[in-house]
mmCIF file with all atom_site columns, C-alpha atoms and ligand atoms in Angstrom:
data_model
loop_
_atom_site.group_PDB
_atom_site.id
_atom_site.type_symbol
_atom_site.label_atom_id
_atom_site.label_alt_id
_atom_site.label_comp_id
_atom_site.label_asym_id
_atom_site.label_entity_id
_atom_site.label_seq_id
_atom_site.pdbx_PDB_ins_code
_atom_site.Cartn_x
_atom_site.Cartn_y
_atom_site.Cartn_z
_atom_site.occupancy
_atom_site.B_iso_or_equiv
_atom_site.pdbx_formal_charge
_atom_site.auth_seq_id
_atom_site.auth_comp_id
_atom_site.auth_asym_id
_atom_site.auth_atom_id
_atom_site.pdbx_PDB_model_num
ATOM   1   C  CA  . UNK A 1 1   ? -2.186 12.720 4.258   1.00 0.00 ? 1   UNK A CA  1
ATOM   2   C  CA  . UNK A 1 2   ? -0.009 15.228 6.146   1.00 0.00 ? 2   UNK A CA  1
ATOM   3   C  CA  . UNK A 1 3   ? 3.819  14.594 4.902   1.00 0.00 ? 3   UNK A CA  1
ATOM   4   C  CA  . UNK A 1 4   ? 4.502  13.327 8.475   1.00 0.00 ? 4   UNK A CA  1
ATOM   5   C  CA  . UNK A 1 5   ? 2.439  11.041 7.808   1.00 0.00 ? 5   UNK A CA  1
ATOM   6   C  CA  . UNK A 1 6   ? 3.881  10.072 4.309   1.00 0.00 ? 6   UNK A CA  1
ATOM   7   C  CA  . UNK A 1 7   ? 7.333  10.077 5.678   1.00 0.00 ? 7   UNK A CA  1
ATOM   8   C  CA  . UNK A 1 8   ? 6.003  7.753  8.464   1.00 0.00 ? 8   UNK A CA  1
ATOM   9   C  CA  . UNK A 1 9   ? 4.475  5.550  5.804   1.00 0.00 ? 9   UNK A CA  1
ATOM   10  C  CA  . UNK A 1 10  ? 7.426  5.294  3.617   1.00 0.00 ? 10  UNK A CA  1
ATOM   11  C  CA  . UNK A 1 11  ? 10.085 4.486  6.670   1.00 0.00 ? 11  UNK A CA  1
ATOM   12  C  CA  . UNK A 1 12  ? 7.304  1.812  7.147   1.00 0.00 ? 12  UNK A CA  1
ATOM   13  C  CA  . UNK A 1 13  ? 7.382  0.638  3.835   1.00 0.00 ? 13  UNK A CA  1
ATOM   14  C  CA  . UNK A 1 14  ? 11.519 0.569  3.627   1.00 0.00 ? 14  UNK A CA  1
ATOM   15  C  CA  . UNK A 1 15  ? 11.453 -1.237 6.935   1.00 0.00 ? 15  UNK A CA  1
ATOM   16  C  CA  . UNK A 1 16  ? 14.428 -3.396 7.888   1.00 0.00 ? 16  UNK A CA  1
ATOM   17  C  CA  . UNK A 1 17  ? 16.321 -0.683 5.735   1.00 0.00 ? 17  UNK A CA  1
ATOM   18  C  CA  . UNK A 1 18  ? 16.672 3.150  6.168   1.00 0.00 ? 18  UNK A CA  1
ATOM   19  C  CA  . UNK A 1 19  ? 14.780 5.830  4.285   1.00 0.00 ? 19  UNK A CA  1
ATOM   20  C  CA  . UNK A 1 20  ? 15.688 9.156  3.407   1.00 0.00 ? 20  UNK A CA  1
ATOM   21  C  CA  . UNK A 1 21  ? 14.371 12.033 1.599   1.00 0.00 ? 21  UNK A CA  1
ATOM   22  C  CA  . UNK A 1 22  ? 14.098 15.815 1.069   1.00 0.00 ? 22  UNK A CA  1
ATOM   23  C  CA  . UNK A 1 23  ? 11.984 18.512 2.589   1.00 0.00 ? 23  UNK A CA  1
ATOM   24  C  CA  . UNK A 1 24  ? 10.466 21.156 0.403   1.00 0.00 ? 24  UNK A CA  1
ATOM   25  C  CA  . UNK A 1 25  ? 8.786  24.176 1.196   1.00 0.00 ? 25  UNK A CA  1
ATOM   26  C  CA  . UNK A 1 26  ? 9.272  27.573 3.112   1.00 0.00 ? 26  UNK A CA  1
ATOM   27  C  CA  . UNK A 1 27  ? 11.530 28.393 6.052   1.00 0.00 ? 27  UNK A CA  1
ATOM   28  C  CA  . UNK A 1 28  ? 9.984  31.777 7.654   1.00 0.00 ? 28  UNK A CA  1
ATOM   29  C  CA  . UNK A 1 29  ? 12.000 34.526 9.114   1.00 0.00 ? 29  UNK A CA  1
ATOM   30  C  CA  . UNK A 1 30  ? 10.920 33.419 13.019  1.00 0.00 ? 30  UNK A CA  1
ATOM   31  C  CA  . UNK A 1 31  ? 12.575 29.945 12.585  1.00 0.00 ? 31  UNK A CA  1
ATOM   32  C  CA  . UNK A 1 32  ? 9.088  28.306 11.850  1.00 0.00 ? 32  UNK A CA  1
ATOM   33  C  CA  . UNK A 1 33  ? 9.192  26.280 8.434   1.00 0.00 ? 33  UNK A CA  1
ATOM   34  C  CA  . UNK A 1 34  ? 6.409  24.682 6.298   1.00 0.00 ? 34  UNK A CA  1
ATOM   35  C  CA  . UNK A 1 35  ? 6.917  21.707 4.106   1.00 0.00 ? 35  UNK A CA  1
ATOM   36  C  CA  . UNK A 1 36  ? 4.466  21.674 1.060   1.00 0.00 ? 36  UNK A CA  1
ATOM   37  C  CA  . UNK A 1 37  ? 6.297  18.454 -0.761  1.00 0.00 ? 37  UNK A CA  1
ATOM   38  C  CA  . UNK A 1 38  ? 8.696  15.219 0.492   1.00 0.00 ? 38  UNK A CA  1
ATOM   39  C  CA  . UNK A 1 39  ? 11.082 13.778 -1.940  1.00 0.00 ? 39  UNK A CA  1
ATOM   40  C  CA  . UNK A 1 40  ? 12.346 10.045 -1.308  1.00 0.00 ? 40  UNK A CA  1
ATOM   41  C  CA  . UNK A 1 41  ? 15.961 10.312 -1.957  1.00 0.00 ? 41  UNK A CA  1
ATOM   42  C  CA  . UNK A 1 42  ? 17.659 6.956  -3.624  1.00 0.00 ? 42  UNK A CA  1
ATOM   43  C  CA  . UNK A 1 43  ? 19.950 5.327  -1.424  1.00 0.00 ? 43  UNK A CA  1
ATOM   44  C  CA  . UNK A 1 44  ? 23.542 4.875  -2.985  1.00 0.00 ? 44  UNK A CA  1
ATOM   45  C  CA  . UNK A 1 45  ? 24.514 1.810  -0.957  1.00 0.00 ? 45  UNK A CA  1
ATOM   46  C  CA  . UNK A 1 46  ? 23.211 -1.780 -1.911  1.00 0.00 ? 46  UNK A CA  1
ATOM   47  C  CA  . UNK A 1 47  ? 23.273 -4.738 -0.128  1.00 0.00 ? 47  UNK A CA  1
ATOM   48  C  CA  . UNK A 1 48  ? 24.474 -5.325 3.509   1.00 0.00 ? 48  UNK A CA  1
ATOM   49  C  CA  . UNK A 1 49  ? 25.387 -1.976 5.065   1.00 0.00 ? 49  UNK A CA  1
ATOM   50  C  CA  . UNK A 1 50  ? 21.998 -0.730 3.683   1.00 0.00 ? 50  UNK A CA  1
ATOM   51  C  CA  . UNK A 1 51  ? 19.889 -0.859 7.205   1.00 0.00 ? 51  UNK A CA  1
ATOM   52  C  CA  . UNK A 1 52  ? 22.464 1.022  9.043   1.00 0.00 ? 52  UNK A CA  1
ATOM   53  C  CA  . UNK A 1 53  ? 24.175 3.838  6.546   1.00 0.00 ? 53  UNK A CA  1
ATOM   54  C  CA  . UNK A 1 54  ? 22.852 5.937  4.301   1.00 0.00 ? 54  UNK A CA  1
ATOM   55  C  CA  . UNK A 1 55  ? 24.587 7.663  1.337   1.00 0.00 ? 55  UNK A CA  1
ATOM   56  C  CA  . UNK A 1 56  ? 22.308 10.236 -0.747  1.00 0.00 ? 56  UNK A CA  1
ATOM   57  C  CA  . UNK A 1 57  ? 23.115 10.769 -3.941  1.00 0.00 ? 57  UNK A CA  1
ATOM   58  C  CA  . UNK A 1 58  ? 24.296 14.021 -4.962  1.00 0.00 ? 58  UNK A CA  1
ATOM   59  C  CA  . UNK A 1 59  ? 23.170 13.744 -8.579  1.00 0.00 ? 59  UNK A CA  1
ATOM   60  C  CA  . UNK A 1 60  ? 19.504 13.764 -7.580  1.00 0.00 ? 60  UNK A CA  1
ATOM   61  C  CA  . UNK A 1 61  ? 19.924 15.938 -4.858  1.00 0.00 ? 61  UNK A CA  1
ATOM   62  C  CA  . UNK A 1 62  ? 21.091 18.624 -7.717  1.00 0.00 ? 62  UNK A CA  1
ATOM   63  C  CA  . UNK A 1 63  ? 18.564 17.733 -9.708  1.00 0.00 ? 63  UNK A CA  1
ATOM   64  C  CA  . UNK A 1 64  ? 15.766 18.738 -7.020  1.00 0.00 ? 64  UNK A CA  1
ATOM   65  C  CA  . UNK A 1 65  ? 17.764 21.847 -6.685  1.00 0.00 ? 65  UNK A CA  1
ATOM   66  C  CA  . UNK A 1 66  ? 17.447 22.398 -10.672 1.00 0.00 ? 66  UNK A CA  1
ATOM   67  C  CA  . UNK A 1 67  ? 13.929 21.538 -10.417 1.00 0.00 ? 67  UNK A CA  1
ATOM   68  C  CA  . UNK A 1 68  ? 12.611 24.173 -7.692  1.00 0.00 ? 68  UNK A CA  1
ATOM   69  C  CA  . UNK A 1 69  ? 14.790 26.784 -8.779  1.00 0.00 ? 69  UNK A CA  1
ATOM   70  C  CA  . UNK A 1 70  ? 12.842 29.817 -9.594  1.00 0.00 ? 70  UNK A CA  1
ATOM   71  C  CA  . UNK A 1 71  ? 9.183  27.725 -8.201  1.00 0.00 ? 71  UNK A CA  1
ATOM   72  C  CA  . UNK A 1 72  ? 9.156  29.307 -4.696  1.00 0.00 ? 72  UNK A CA  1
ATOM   73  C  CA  . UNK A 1 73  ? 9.971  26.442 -3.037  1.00 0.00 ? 73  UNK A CA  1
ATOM   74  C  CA  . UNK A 1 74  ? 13.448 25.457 -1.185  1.00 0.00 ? 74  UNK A CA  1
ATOM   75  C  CA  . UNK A 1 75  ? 14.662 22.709 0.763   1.00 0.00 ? 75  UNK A CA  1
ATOM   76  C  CA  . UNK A 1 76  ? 13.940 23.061 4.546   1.00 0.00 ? 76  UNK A CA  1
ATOM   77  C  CA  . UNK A 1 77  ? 15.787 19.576 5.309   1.00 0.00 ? 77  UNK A CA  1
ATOM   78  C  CA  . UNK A 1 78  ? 15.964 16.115 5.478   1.00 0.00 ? 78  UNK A CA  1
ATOM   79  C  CA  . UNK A 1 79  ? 14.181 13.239 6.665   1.00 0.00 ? 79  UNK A CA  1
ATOM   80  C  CA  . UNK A 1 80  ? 15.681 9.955  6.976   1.00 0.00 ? 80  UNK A CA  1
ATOM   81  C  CA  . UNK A 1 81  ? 14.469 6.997  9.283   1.00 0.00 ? 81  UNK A CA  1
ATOM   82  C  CA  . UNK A 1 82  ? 16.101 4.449  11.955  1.00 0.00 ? 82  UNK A CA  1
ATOM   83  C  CA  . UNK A 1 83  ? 15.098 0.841  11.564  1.00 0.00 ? 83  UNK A CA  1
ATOM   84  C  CA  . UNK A 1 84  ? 14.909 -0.429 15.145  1.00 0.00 ? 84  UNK A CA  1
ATOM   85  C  CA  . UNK A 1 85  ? 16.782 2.516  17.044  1.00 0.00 ? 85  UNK A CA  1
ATOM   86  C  CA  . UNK A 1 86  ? 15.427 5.578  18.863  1.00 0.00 ? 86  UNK A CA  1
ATOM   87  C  CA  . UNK A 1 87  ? 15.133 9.272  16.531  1.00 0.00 ? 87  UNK A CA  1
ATOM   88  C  CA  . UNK A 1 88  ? 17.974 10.574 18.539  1.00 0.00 ? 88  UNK A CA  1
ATOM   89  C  CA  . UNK A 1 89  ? 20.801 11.834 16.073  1.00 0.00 ? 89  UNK A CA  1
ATOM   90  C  CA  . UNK A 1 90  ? 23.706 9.398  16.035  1.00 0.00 ? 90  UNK A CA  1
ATOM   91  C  CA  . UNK A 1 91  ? 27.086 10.895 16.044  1.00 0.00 ? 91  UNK A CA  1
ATOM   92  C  CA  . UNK A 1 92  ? 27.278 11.265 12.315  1.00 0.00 ? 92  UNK A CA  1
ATOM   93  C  CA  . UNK A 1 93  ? 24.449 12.436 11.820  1.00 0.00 ? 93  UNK A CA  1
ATOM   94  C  CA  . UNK A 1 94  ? 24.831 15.245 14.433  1.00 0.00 ? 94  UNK A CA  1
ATOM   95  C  CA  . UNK A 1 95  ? 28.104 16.008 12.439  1.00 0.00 ? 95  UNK A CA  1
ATOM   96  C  CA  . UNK A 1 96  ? 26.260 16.279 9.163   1.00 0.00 ? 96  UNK A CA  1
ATOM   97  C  CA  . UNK A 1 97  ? 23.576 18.810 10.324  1.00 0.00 ? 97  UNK A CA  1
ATOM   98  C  CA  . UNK A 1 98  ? 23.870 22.060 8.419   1.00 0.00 ? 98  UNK A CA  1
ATOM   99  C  CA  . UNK A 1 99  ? 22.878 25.264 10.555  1.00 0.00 ? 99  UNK A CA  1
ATOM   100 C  CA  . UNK A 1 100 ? 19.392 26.555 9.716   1.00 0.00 ? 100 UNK A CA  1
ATOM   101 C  CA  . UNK A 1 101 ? 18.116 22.868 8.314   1.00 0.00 ? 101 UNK A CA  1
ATOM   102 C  CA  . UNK A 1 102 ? 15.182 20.616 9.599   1.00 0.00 ? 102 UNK A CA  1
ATOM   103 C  CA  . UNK A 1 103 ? 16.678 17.105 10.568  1.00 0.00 ? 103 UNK A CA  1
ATOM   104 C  CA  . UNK A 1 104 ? 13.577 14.953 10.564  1.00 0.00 ? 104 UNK A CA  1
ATOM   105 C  CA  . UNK A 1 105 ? 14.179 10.996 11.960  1.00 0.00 ? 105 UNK A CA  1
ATOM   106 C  CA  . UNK A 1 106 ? 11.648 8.577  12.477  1.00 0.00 ? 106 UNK A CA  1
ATOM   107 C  CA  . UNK A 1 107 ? 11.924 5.652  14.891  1.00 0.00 ? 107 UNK A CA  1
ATOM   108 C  CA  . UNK A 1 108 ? 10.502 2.529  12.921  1.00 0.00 ? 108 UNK A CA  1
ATOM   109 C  CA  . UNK A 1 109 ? 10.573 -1.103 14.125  1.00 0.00 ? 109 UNK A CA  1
ATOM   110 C  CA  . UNK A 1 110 ? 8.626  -4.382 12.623  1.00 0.00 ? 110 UNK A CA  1
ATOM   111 C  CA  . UNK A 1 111 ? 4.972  -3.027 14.392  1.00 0.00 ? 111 UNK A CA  1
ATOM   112 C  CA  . UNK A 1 112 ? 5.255  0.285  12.495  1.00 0.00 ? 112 UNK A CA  1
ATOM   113 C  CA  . UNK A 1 113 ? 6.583  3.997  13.672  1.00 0.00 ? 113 UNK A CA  1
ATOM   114 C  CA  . UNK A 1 114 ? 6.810  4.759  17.078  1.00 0.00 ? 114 UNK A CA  1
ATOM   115 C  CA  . UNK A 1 115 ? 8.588  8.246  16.901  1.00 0.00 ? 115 UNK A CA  1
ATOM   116 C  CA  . UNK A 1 116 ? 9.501  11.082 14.568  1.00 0.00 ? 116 UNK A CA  1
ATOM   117 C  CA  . UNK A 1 117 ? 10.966 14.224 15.766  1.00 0.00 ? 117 UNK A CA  1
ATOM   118 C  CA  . UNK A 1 118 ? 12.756 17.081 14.413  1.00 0.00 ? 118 UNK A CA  1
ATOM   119 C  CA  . UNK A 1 119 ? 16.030 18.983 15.101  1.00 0.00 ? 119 UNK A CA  1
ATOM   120 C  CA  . UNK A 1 120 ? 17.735 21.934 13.829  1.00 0.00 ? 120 UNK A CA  1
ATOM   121 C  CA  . UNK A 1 121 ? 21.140 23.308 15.099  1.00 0.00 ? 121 UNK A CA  1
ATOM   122 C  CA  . UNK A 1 122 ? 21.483 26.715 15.086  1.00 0.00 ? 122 UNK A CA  1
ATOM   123 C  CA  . UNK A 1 123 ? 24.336 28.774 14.262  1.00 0.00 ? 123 UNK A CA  1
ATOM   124 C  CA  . UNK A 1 124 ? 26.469 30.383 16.996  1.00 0.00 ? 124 UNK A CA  1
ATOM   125 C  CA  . UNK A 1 125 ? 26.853 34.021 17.290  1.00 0.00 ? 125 UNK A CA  1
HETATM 126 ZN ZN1 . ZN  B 2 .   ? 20.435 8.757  11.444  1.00 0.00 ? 1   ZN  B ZN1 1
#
């Protein structure tokens, strides 16, 4: 299974609520990247404003960062997943994008995922 794929199963799988995760792998020089690995990131917030928001938390996201240290791999992004809405950025997510990472958001809705597309903002000169 390609990790599109198991990103596409897991928003699946989390469906009414969002998913989110890590991307590890390689960025190369000419802006192309490779993911090798997919890490489901726990979500901090319980309950009702789980299908809409999404807080990571940063405990594990240090730990991942512990983890790959030295192993050749580094995170190339993010991945998270909107339940029943298009994978556009929404306005906070377009304010959370850090320059030179791979946004990846999958469209999911009750028959299964009907988009996933990646952005990355760039930084200005
Ligand atoms: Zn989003």
């Amino acid at each position: 299974m390609s990790w599109r794929q198991r990103i596409a199963e897991e928003a699946r799988q989390s469906y009414p609520h969002e998913c989110c995760g890590i991307l590890l792998g390689k960025n190369a020089p000419d802006g192309k990247f490779e993911v090798t690995e997919i890490r489901a990131l726990p979500n901090r917030i319980q309950g009702e404003g789980r299908g809409t928001h999404f807080e990571a938390d940063p405990l594990f996201l240090y730990q991942v960062e512990r983890e790959i240290e030295g192993s050749g791999l580094e995170i190339v992004g993010f991945y998270h997943s909107h339940p029943d809405y298009e994978a556009v950025p929404s306005r906070e997510d377009a304010k959370n994008m850090v320059p030179g990472l791979v946004y990846v958001i999958v469209s999911v809705t009750r028959e299964g995922v009907t988009d996933i597309r990646s952005y990355r903002r760039y930084k200005k000169n």
